[in-house]
Amino acid sequence: MDKAIRRFWWKGDNASKKYMAWKNWKDLCSPKAEGGLGFREFKIFNQALLAKLGWMLISGHQSLCTRLLRSKYKVRDGWLNTGRAYQASPIWRGIEKAREVLKKGACYAVGNGHKVRVWEDPWIPWLENFKLRPKGNLVEQQSLVVSQLIDGERGCWDLAKLKELFDEESCCAIVAIPLSLRNTQDKMMWVANPHGIFTVKSAYFLQQGVLSSAERSVWRRLWRLIMHERYKMMLWRIAHNILPTRSRLKELGLTQEGECPFCHKKEESCLHLFKDCELAKALWFGNRWNVRIDEWNVSSSFQLVQLVVNPPSNLVPTEIPIDQFQTMAVITWEQIWNLRNQIIFKKSEANMQVALLSIERKFHEHSIVWIQQDTNKTPMQTMIWKAPAFGSLKINCDTAVVEKEVCVAAVVRDWEGNIIAAGTRMESKGTVNQAEAKGIKWAILMAKLLGLRKVEVEGDSKICFEVLIKAKNGELPKATLWETRPILEDTLQPATELEEVSFKWIKRESNEAAHVLAKWGLANRWHGFVVLSSLLDQV
């Protein structure tokens, strides 16, 4: 299958049996954000499919097939790290081989902690291999389970015991795991998917290599550019230096000529053709902005594209919109490439005036589209806080985060806009989404403490509020982030005890009071209700 797709991509419907592959197929199969084109590599895809069968075995799937395999091959806790079965079928051998994929993403979601073994099982999603490191020269205690690390009376982690057993990084990672008050069962989750659900797609991408964050940023920006896909492919080919320039053809032994067809002075490479050649300089300087491309300090074609995709502030004048500059750049480069092909294959001469007019005409066509898009945009509406219905109270909540601390805040107002109560609370830091979920939980807790009956809860965390809005009968939907599920479950339980409660996502502009209060609470490390007079003076 890989061979058939590879031949079609490079050869198309050409009847010739030979074709030139300008880029390694494995590189093309990398995600677009990693510099590839997102083709599927079938060997890795097959491993992901087999990993799905393995996932069904360890996650408790109860189909006839999984029950049969689980019984025949004695799949128990810790199966991911056991040896290979003796005289197994080819299918089972394939599933066993796919365990290496599962080890990269399978991790326990801690509930009551009775099932998860501290040292043997993967249960810390923030650490390498999801496993802890003992403190100093401490010997691992094989019989320890996670429930022994939890303070049952207070429903939180036993910090004294954690510091006694683990190093500092491991302790911080454990504390970041939220504990549910509902005494739920431990279950396996798939951390490669934000929702904790195994998918073949996430298992496939988990096996792909990862580039540095700087390179990944360039590719992401490239594919998000507002221009025709043809132009994006042009930039992609220039960045990878896979255009059939004379320099590349000479490297492959396909031609003896190497000089630039325009200046006949230097070897024709992508960098020379699109930046250093006299014709390229003339076309860039001849456009409406008189760009001096010779002043760009780059040493490779990738860096050249990087400057266009993510231009620094000193490269583009403030009066030039960045998207227009990017479009002008790729139109100019395409014109240079077309001129080059006409000279080589049609033996024509380069006409600078015609080339500049062609660039300007194409740019004008794009300008018409931009004008149409601007006229179709709806005007921005002023975002203001809206009062709740008569007889109800509205609670706005938000979170402020800095380093290892989190402050959650909530402001209660009536239907006339009067502040009834306000409070902040310091929390241990986890992820940003966990912090936002804790803010909503604090809003519900305040409603309970104040004895409120009908409340509307608002906040600007779209991820958390969309999940709560979709919740039915006190149960969260499956598409809930695994990192926030325990917190939001503990939010729903007391919320159902109120006479009437609703959740609504709003934009930051409409949540200013809670936002400012959270920042104030963090600065003052305030834990509890805020006196109204103090709130008015300091917020």
mmCIF file of N, CA and C in Angstrom, residues 100-211:
data_model
loop_
_atom_site.group_PDB
_atom_site.id
_atom_site.type_symbol
_atom_site.label_atom_id
_atom_site.label_comp_id
_atom_site.label_asym_id
_atom_site.label_seq_id
_atom_site.Cartn_x
_atom_site.Cartn_y
_atom_site.Cartn_z
ATOM 1 N N GLU A 100 4.153 -2.132 23.034
ATOM 2 C CA GLU A 100 5.091 -1.011 23.096
ATOM 3 C C GLU A 100 4.391 0.312 22.799
ATOM 4 N N VAL A 101 3.366 0.253 21.946
ATOM 5 C CA VAL A 101 2.573 1.456 21.661
ATOM 6 C C VAL A 101 1.735 1.819 22.881
ATOM 7 N N LEU A 102 1.117 0.811 23.494
ATOM 8 C CA LEU A 102 0.261 1.051 24.654
ATOM 9 C C LEU A 102 1.048 1.627 25.828
ATOM 10 N N LYS A 103 2.293 1.194 25.989
ATOM 11 C CA LYS A 103 3.102 1.685 27.105
ATOM 12 C C LYS A 103 3.342 3.185 27.018
ATOM 13 N N LYS A 104 3.252 3.740 25.804
ATOM 14 C CA LYS A 104 3.498 5.168 25.618
ATOM 15 C C LYS A 104 2.292 6.025 25.996
ATOM 16 N N GLY A 105 1.096 5.409 26.096
ATOM 17 C CA GLY A 105 -0.090 6.227 26.343
ATOM 18 C C GLY A 105 -1.057 5.703 27.379
ATOM 19 N N ALA A 106 -0.881 4.453 27.845
ATOM 20 C CA ALA A 106 -1.806 3.868 28.820
ATOM 21 C C ALA A 106 -1.389 4.246 30.234
ATOM 22 N N CYS A 107 -2.318 4.824 30.977
ATOM 23 C CA CYS A 107 -2.022 5.296 32.330
ATOM 24 C C CYS A 107 -3.296 5.204 33.168
ATOM 25 N N TYR A 108 -3.163 4.858 34.431
ATOM 26 C CA TYR A 108 -4.330 4.755 35.304
ATOM 27 C C TYR A 108 -4.841 6.136 35.702
ATOM 28 N N ALA A 109 -6.162 6.280 35.699
ATOM 29 C CA ALA A 109 -6.810 7.446 36.290
ATOM 30 C C ALA A 109 -7.170 7.068 37.718
ATOM 31 N N VAL A 110 -6.583 7.740 38.682
ATOM 32 C CA VAL A 110 -6.747 7.367 40.087
ATOM 33 C C VAL A 110 -8.143 7.724 40.575
ATOM 34 N N GLY A 111 -8.830 6.727 41.141
ATOM 35 C CA GLY A 111 -10.115 6.943 41.784
ATOM 36 C C GLY A 111 -9.941 6.815 43.285
ATOM 37 N N ASN A 112 -10.271 5.619 43.825
ATOM 38 C CA ASN A 112 -10.032 5.385 45.250
ATOM 39 C C ASN A 112 -8.622 4.871 45.528
ATOM 40 N N GLY A 113 -7.904 4.461 44.467
ATOM 41 C CA GLY A 113 -6.512 4.048 44.621
ATOM 42 C C GLY A 113 -6.297 2.642 45.108
ATOM 43 N N HIS A 114 -7.361 1.842 45.260
ATOM 44 C CA HIS A 114 -7.208 0.483 45.795
ATOM 45 C C HIS A 114 -6.566 -0.480 44.795
ATOM 46 N N LYS A 115 -6.721 -0.199 43.514
ATOM 47 C CA LYS A 115 -6.288 -1.139 42.480
ATOM 48 C C LYS A 115 -4.882 -0.850 41.954
ATOM 49 N N VAL A 116 -4.444 0.384 42.040
ATOM 50 C CA VAL A 116 -3.197 0.809 41.392
ATOM 51 C C VAL A 116 -2.003 0.589 42.317
ATOM 52 N N ARG A 117 -1.018 -0.150 41.822
ATOM 53 C CA ARG A 117 0.221 -0.374 42.573
ATOM 54 C C ARG A 117 1.171 0.809 42.340
ATOM 55 N N VAL A 118 1.730 1.313 43.415
ATOM 56 C CA VAL A 118 2.503 2.553 43.355
ATOM 57 C C VAL A 118 3.717 2.437 42.458
ATOM 58 N N TRP A 119 4.501 1.383 42.598
ATOM 59 C CA TRP A 119 5.778 1.278 41.897
ATOM 60 C C TRP A 119 5.673 0.589 40.547
ATOM 61 N N GLU A 120 4.776 -0.362 40.409
ATOM 62 C CA GLU A 120 4.726 -1.167 39.189
ATOM 63 C C GLU A 120 3.845 -0.578 38.101
ATOM 64 N N ASP A 121 2.728 0.041 38.479
ATOM 65 C CA ASP A 121 1.738 0.481 37.491
ATOM 66 C C ASP A 121 1.995 1.914 37.020
ATOM 67 N N PRO A 122 1.629 2.218 35.762
ATOM 68 C CA PRO A 122 1.721 3.607 35.272
ATOM 69 C C PRO A 122 0.514 4.414 35.750
ATOM 70 N N TRP A 123 0.755 5.469 36.522
ATOM 71 C CA TRP A 123 -0.389 6.246 37.022
ATOM 72 C C TRP A 123 -0.089 7.741 37.195
ATOM 73 N N ILE A 124 1.134 8.169 36.808
ATOM 74 C CA ILE A 124 1.480 9.592 36.899
ATOM 75 C C ILE A 124 1.593 10.152 35.483
ATOM 76 N N PRO A 125 0.558 10.794 34.952
ATOM 77 C CA PRO A 125 0.572 11.225 33.539
ATOM 78 C C PRO A 125 1.612 12.281 33.218
ATOM 79 N N TRP A 126 2.161 12.947 34.224
ATOM 80 C CA TRP A 126 3.099 14.038 33.957
ATOM 81 C C TRP A 126 4.555 13.569 33.889
ATOM 82 N N LEU A 127 4.840 12.328 34.315
ATOM 83 C CA LEU A 127 6.219 11.845 34.382
ATOM 84 C C LEU A 127 6.552 10.896 33.241
ATOM 85 N N GLU A 128 7.835 10.744 32.971
ATOM 86 C CA GLU A 128 8.295 9.824 31.935
ATOM 87 C C GLU A 128 7.913 8.393 32.308
ATOM 88 N N ASN A 129 7.342 7.673 31.346
ATOM 89 C CA ASN A 129 6.855 6.298 31.553
ATOM 90 C C ASN A 129 5.750 6.223 32.600
ATOM 91 N N PHE A 130 5.252 7.386 33.049
ATOM 92 C CA PHE A 130 4.140 7.483 34.008
ATOM 93 C C PHE A 130 4.466 6.853 35.357
ATOM 94 N N LYS A 131 5.745 6.740 35.693
ATOM 95 C CA LYS A 131 6.143 6.075 36.931
ATOM 96 C C LYS A 131 6.969 7.008 37.812
ATOM 97 N N LEU A 132 6.944 6.700 39.130
ATOM 98 C CA LEU A 132 7.592 7.533 40.131
ATOM 99 C C LEU A 132 9.063 7.175 40.313
ATOM 100 N N ARG A 133 9.766 8.096 40.960
ATOM 101 C CA ARG A 133 11.149 7.839 41.352
ATOM 102 C C ARG A 133 11.246 7.925 42.871
ATOM 103 N N PRO A 134 11.860 6.919 43.509
ATOM 104 C CA PRO A 134 11.979 6.939 44.972
ATOM 105 C C PRO A 134 12.937 8.025 45.440
ATOM 106 N N LYS A 135 12.799 8.394 46.697
ATOM 107 C CA LYS A 135 13.647 9.428 47.281
ATOM 108 C C LYS A 135 15.012 8.850 47.642
ATOM 109 N N GLY A 136 16.071 9.457 47.123
ATOM 110 C CA GLY A 136 17.424 9.029 47.451
ATOM 111 C C GLY A 136 17.659 7.567 47.136
ATOM 112 N N ASN A 137 18.156 6.845 48.108
ATOM 113 C CA ASN A 137 18.465 5.419 47.949
ATOM 114 C C ASN A 137 17.368 4.532 48.523
ATOM 115 N N LEU A 138 16.174 5.066 48.653
ATOM 116 C CA LEU A 138 15.070 4.301 49.224
ATOM 117 C C LEU A 138 14.737 3.100 48.358
ATOM 118 N N VAL A 139 14.515 1.961 48.976
ATOM 119 C CA VAL A 139 14.155 0.743 48.257
ATOM 120 C C VAL A 139 12.652 0.749 48.002
ATOM 121 N N GLU A 140 12.248 0.409 46.774
ATOM 122 C CA GLU A 140 10.834 0.399 46.415
ATOM 123 C C GLU A 140 10.070 -0.637 47.244
ATOM 124 N N GLN A 141 8.910 -0.217 47.771
ATOM 125 C CA GLN A 141 8.062 -1.130 48.538
ATOM 126 C C GLN A 141 7.037 -1.743 47.582
ATOM 127 N N GLN A 142 7.230 -3.006 47.257
ATOM 128 C CA GLN A 142 6.459 -3.636 46.189
ATOM 129 C C GLN A 142 4.964 -3.737 46.505
ATOM 130 N N SER A 143 4.589 -3.806 47.773
ATOM 131 C CA SER A 143 3.189 -4.053 48.122
ATOM 132 C C SER A 143 2.362 -2.778 48.267
ATOM 133 N N LEU A 144 2.965 -1.627 48.037
ATOM 134 C CA LEU A 144 2.276 -0.357 48.261
ATOM 135 C C LEU A 144 1.257 -0.077 47.158
ATOM 136 N N VAL A 145 0.041 0.355 47.551
ATOM 137 C CA VAL A 145 -0.976 0.777 46.584
ATOM 138 C C VAL A 145 -1.270 2.260 46.799
ATOM 139 N N VAL A 146 -1.861 2.888 45.798
ATOM 140 C CA VAL A 146 -2.046 4.343 45.817
ATOM 141 C C VAL A 146 -2.951 4.793 46.960
ATOM 142 N N SER A 147 -3.928 3.980 47.339
ATOM 143 C CA SER A 147 -4.846 4.373 48.414
ATOM 144 C C SER A 147 -4.107 4.626 49.726
ATOM 145 N N GLN A 148 -2.925 4.016 49.893
ATOM 146 C CA GLN A 148 -2.135 4.211 51.104
ATOM 147 C C GLN A 148 -1.433 5.567 51.128
ATOM 148 N N LEU A 149 -1.471 6.279 49.995
ATOM 149 C CA LEU A 149 -0.873 7.615 49.926
ATOM 150 C C LEU A 149 -1.914 8.715 50.103
ATOM 151 N N ILE A 150 -3.174 8.329 50.309
ATOM 152 C CA ILE A 150 -4.278 9.287 50.405
ATOM 153 C C ILE A 150 -4.728 9.417 51.850
ATOM 154 N N ASP A 151 -4.925 10.640 52.289
ATOM 155 C CA ASP A 151 -5.484 10.911 53.613
ATOM 156 C C ASP A 151 -6.999 10.749 53.512
ATOM 157 N N GLY A 152 -7.504 9.624 53.979
ATOM 158 C CA GLY A 152 -8.920 9.300 53.826
ATOM 159 C C GLY A 152 -9.849 10.261 54.532
ATOM 160 N N GLU A 153 -9.432 10.825 55.654
ATOM 161 C CA GLU A 153 -10.294 11.723 56.419
ATOM 162 C C GLU A 153 -10.491 13.057 55.710
ATOM 163 N N ARG A 154 -9.428 13.588 55.146
ATOM 164 C CA ARG A 154 -9.505 14.897 54.485
ATOM 165 C C ARG A 154 -9.721 14.795 52.980
ATOM 166 N N GLY A 155 -9.577 13.590 52.417
ATOM 167 C CA GLY A 155 -9.789 13.403 50.981
ATOM 168 C C GLY A 155 -8.738 14.070 50.125
ATOM 169 N N CYS A 156 -7.493 14.070 50.606
ATOM 170 C CA CYS A 156 -6.399 14.676 49.846
ATOM 171 C C CYS A 156 -5.150 13.809 49.986
ATOM 172 N N TRP A 157 -4.102 14.182 49.303
ATOM 173 C CA TRP A 157 -2.859 13.423 49.367
ATOM 174 C C TRP A 157 -2.171 13.617 50.719
ATOM 175 N N ASP A 158 -1.571 12.556 51.216
ATOM 176 C CA ASP A 158 -0.818 12.599 52.465
ATOM 177 C C ASP A 158 0.583 13.140 52.158
ATOM 178 N N LEU A 159 0.759 14.444 52.303
ATOM 179 C CA LEU A 159 2.008 15.091 51.902
ATOM 180 C C LEU A 159 3.211 14.570 52.678
ATOM 181 N N ALA A 160 3.028 14.283 53.963
ATOM 182 C CA ALA A 160 4.143 13.794 54.772
ATOM 183 C C ALA A 160 4.657 12.461 54.242
ATOM 184 N N LYS A 161 3.742 11.584 53.874
ATOM 185 C CA LYS A 161 4.149 10.278 53.349
ATOM 186 C C LYS A 161 4.771 10.411 51.963
ATOM 187 N N LEU A 162 4.249 11.326 51.154
ATOM 188 C CA LEU A 162 4.810 11.530 49.817
ATOM 189 C C LEU A 162 6.264 11.997 49.905
ATOM 190 N N LYS A 163 6.520 12.977 50.786
ATOM 191 C CA LYS A 163 7.881 13.498 50.925
ATOM 192 C C LYS A 163 8.835 12.460 51.501
ATOM 193 N N GLU A 164 8.282 11.520 52.231
ATOM 194 C CA GLU A 164 9.103 10.459 52.825
ATOM 195 C C GLU A 164 9.542 9.428 51.787
ATOM 196 N N LEU A 165 8.695 9.217 50.746
ATOM 197 C CA LEU A 165 8.946 8.133 49.794
ATOM 198 C C LEU A 165 9.531 8.580 48.463
ATOM 199 N N PHE A 166 9.175 9.793 47.992
ATOM 200 C CA PHE A 166 9.495 10.164 46.610
ATOM 201 C C PHE A 166 10.353 11.425 46.544
ATOM 202 N N ASP A 167 10.994 11.606 45.369
ATOM 203 C CA ASP A 167 11.770 12.827 45.160
ATOM 204 C C ASP A 167 10.822 13.998 44.913
ATOM 205 N N GLU A 168 11.368 15.207 44.857
ATOM 206 C CA GLU A 168 10.542 16.419 44.784
ATOM 207 C C GLU A 168 9.684 16.464 43.525
ATOM 208 N N GLU A 169 10.267 16.102 42.383
ATOM 209 C CA GLU A 169 9.514 16.133 41.125
ATOM 210 C C GLU A 169 8.340 15.169 41.170
ATOM 211 N N SER A 170 8.552 13.988 41.723
ATOM 212 C CA SER A 170 7.481 12.995 41.824
ATOM 213 C C SER A 170 6.380 13.479 42.757
ATOM 214 N N CYS A 171 6.765 14.115 43.875
ATOM 215 C CA CYS A 171 5.765 14.640 44.813
ATOM 216 C C CYS A 171 4.880 15.688 44.143
ATOM 217 N N CYS A 172 5.496 16.598 43.403
ATOM 218 C CA CYS A 172 4.729 17.640 42.703
ATOM 219 C C CYS A 172 3.788 17.027 41.672
ATOM 220 N N ALA A 173 4.254 15.978 40.996
ATOM 221 C CA ALA A 173 3.429 15.323 39.980
ATOM 222 C C ALA A 173 2.235 14.619 40.608
ATOM 223 N N ILE A 174 2.431 14.028 41.786
ATOM 224 C CA ILE A 174 1.324 13.337 42.465
ATOM 225 C C ILE A 174 0.281 14.342 42.936
ATOM 226 N N VAL A 175 0.742 15.426 43.557
ATOM 227 C CA VAL A 175 -0.180 16.440 44.083
ATOM 228 C C VAL A 175 -1.013 17.064 42.969
ATOM 229 N N ALA A 176 -0.475 17.095 41.746
ATOM 230 C CA ALA A 176 -1.210 17.672 40.613
ATOM 231 C C ALA A 176 -2.361 16.785 40.157
ATOM 232 N N ILE A 177 -2.405 15.534 40.628
ATOM 233 C CA ILE A 177 -3.502 14.628 40.258
ATOM 234 C C ILE A 177 -4.695 14.921 41.156
ATOM 235 N N PRO A 178 -5.823 15.357 40.614
ATOM 236 C CA PRO A 178 -6.991 15.656 41.453
ATOM 237 C C PRO A 178 -7.647 14.380 41.963
ATOM 238 N N LEU A 179 -8.089 14.405 43.203
ATOM 239 C CA LEU A 179 -8.775 13.257 43.805
ATOM 240 C C LEU A 179 -10.269 13.525 43.847
ATOM 241 N N SER A 180 -11.044 12.539 43.459
ATOM 242 C CA SER A 180 -12.496 12.679 43.464
ATOM 243 C C SER A 180 -13.053 12.319 44.834
ATOM 244 N N LEU A 181 -14.076 13.049 45.257
ATOM 245 C CA LEU A 181 -14.738 12.771 46.532
ATOM 246 C C LEU A 181 -15.807 11.694 46.391
ATOM 247 N N ARG A 182 -16.000 11.187 45.185
ATOM 248 C CA ARG A 182 -17.087 10.239 44.917
ATOM 249 C C ARG A 182 -16.659 8.785 45.101
ATOM 250 N N ASN A 183 -15.415 8.549 45.512
ATOM 251 C CA ASN A 183 -14.908 7.193 45.727
ATOM 252 C C ASN A 183 -15.076 6.326 44.477
ATOM 253 N N THR A 184 -14.674 6.866 43.337
ATOM 254 C CA THR A 184 -14.800 6.139 42.069
ATOM 255 C C THR A 184 -13.719 5.073 41.949
ATOM 256 N N GLN A 185 -13.932 4.133 41.044
ATOM 257 C CA GLN A 185 -12.970 3.063 40.810
ATOM 258 C C GLN A 185 -11.810 3.565 39.948
ATOM 259 N N ASP A 186 -10.637 2.980 40.165
ATOM 260 C CA ASP A 186 -9.499 3.268 39.290
ATOM 261 C C ASP A 186 -9.778 2.675 37.912
ATOM 262 N N LYS A 187 -9.401 3.398 36.881
ATOM 263 C CA LYS A 187 -9.598 2.864 35.532
ATOM 264 C C LYS A 187 -8.476 3.327 34.612
ATOM 265 N N MET A 188 -8.279 2.569 33.554
ATOM 266 C CA MET A 188 -7.228 2.891 32.601
ATOM 267 C C MET A 188 -7.695 3.995 31.663
ATOM 268 N N MET A 189 -6.815 4.960 31.411
ATOM 269 C CA MET A 189 -7.124 6.029 30.460
ATOM 270 C C MET A 189 -5.989 6.124 29.445
ATOM 271 N N TRP A 190 -6.277 6.817 28.344
ATOM 272 C CA TRP A 190 -5.317 6.968 27.253
ATOM 273 C C TRP A 190 -4.908 8.430 27.204
ATOM 274 N N VAL A 191 -3.715 8.738 27.743
ATOM 275 C CA VAL A 191 -3.312 10.139 27.896
ATOM 276 C C VAL A 191 -2.939 10.796 26.576
ATOM 277 N N ALA A 192 -2.750 9.998 25.514
ATOM 278 C CA ALA A 192 -2.440 10.584 24.208
ATOM 279 C C ALA A 192 -3.654 11.275 23.603
ATOM 280 N N ASN A 193 -4.827 11.039 24.175
ATOM 281 C CA ASN A 193 -6.052 11.713 23.759
ATOM 282 C C ASN A 193 -6.507 12.595 24.915
ATOM 283 N N PRO A 194 -6.783 13.882 24.694
ATOM 284 C CA PRO A 194 -7.180 14.768 25.798
ATOM 285 C C PRO A 194 -8.382 14.269 26.586
ATOM 286 N N HIS A 195 -9.244 13.468 25.938
ATOM 287 C CA HIS A 195 -10.435 12.971 26.610
ATOM 288 C C HIS A 195 -10.206 11.627 27.285
ATOM 289 N N GLY A 196 -8.996 11.087 27.174
ATOM 290 C CA GLY A 196 -8.680 9.823 27.823
ATOM 291 C C GLY A 196 -9.207 8.603 27.108
ATOM 292 N N ILE A 197 -9.756 8.786 25.910
ATOM 293 C CA ILE A 197 -10.346 7.686 25.143
ATOM 294 C C ILE A 197 -9.360 7.226 24.077
ATOM 295 N N PHE A 198 -9.152 5.917 23.976
ATOM 296 C CA PHE A 198 -8.225 5.399 22.971
ATOM 297 C C PHE A 198 -8.812 5.588 21.577
ATOM 298 N N THR A 199 -8.005 6.124 20.677
ATOM 299 C CA THR A 199 -8.361 6.213 19.264
ATOM 300 C C THR A 199 -7.168 5.750 18.444
ATOM 301 N N VAL A 200 -7.456 5.142 17.314
ATOM 302 C CA VAL A 200 -6.384 4.678 16.433
ATOM 303 C C VAL A 200 -5.553 5.868 15.952
ATOM 304 N N LYS A 201 -6.217 6.982 15.707
ATOM 305 C CA LYS A 201 -5.513 8.181 15.238
ATOM 306 C C LYS A 201 -4.478 8.651 16.254
ATOM 307 N N SER A 202 -4.859 8.724 17.527
ATOM 308 C CA SER A 202 -3.915 9.180 18.549
ATOM 309 C C SER A 202 -2.785 8.182 18.741
ATOM 310 N N ALA A 203 -3.086 6.882 18.622
ATOM 311 C CA ALA A 203 -2.039 5.859 18.737
ATOM 312 C C ALA A 203 -1.067 5.947 17.572
ATOM 313 N N TYR A 204 -1.584 6.285 16.401
ATOM 314 C CA TYR A 204 -0.713 6.433 15.227
ATOM 315 C C TYR A 204 0.249 7.602 15.417
ATOM 316 N N PHE A 205 -0.290 8.760 15.791
ATOM 317 C CA PHE A 205 0.555 9.945 15.939
ATOM 318 C C PHE A 205 1.511 9.825 17.125
ATOM 319 N N LEU A 206 1.152 9.002 18.100
ATOM 320 C CA LEU A 206 2.033 8.794 19.243
ATOM 321 C C LEU A 206 3.347 8.149 18.820
ATOM 322 N N GLN A 207 3.301 7.393 17.715
ATOM 323 C CA GLN A 207 4.500 6.709 17.231
ATOM 324 C C GLN A 207 5.353 7.584 16.317
ATOM 325 N N GLN A 208 4.827 8.751 15.951
ATOM 326 C CA GLN A 208 5.568 9.643 15.061
ATOM 327 C C GLN A 208 6.649 10.388 15.835
ATOM 328 N N GLY A 209 7.718 10.764 15.145
ATOM 329 C CA GLY A 209 8.784 11.544 15.764
ATOM 330 C C GLY A 209 8.326 12.964 16.037
ATOM 331 N N VAL A 210 9.014 13.637 16.924
ATOM 332 C CA VAL A 210 8.663 15.003 17.313
ATOM 333 C C VAL A 210 9.832 15.933 17.018
ATOM 334 N N LEU A 211 9.546 17.054 16.355
ATOM 335 C CA LEU A 211 10.569 18.057 16.062
ATOM 336 C C LEU A 211 10.703 19.035 17.225
#
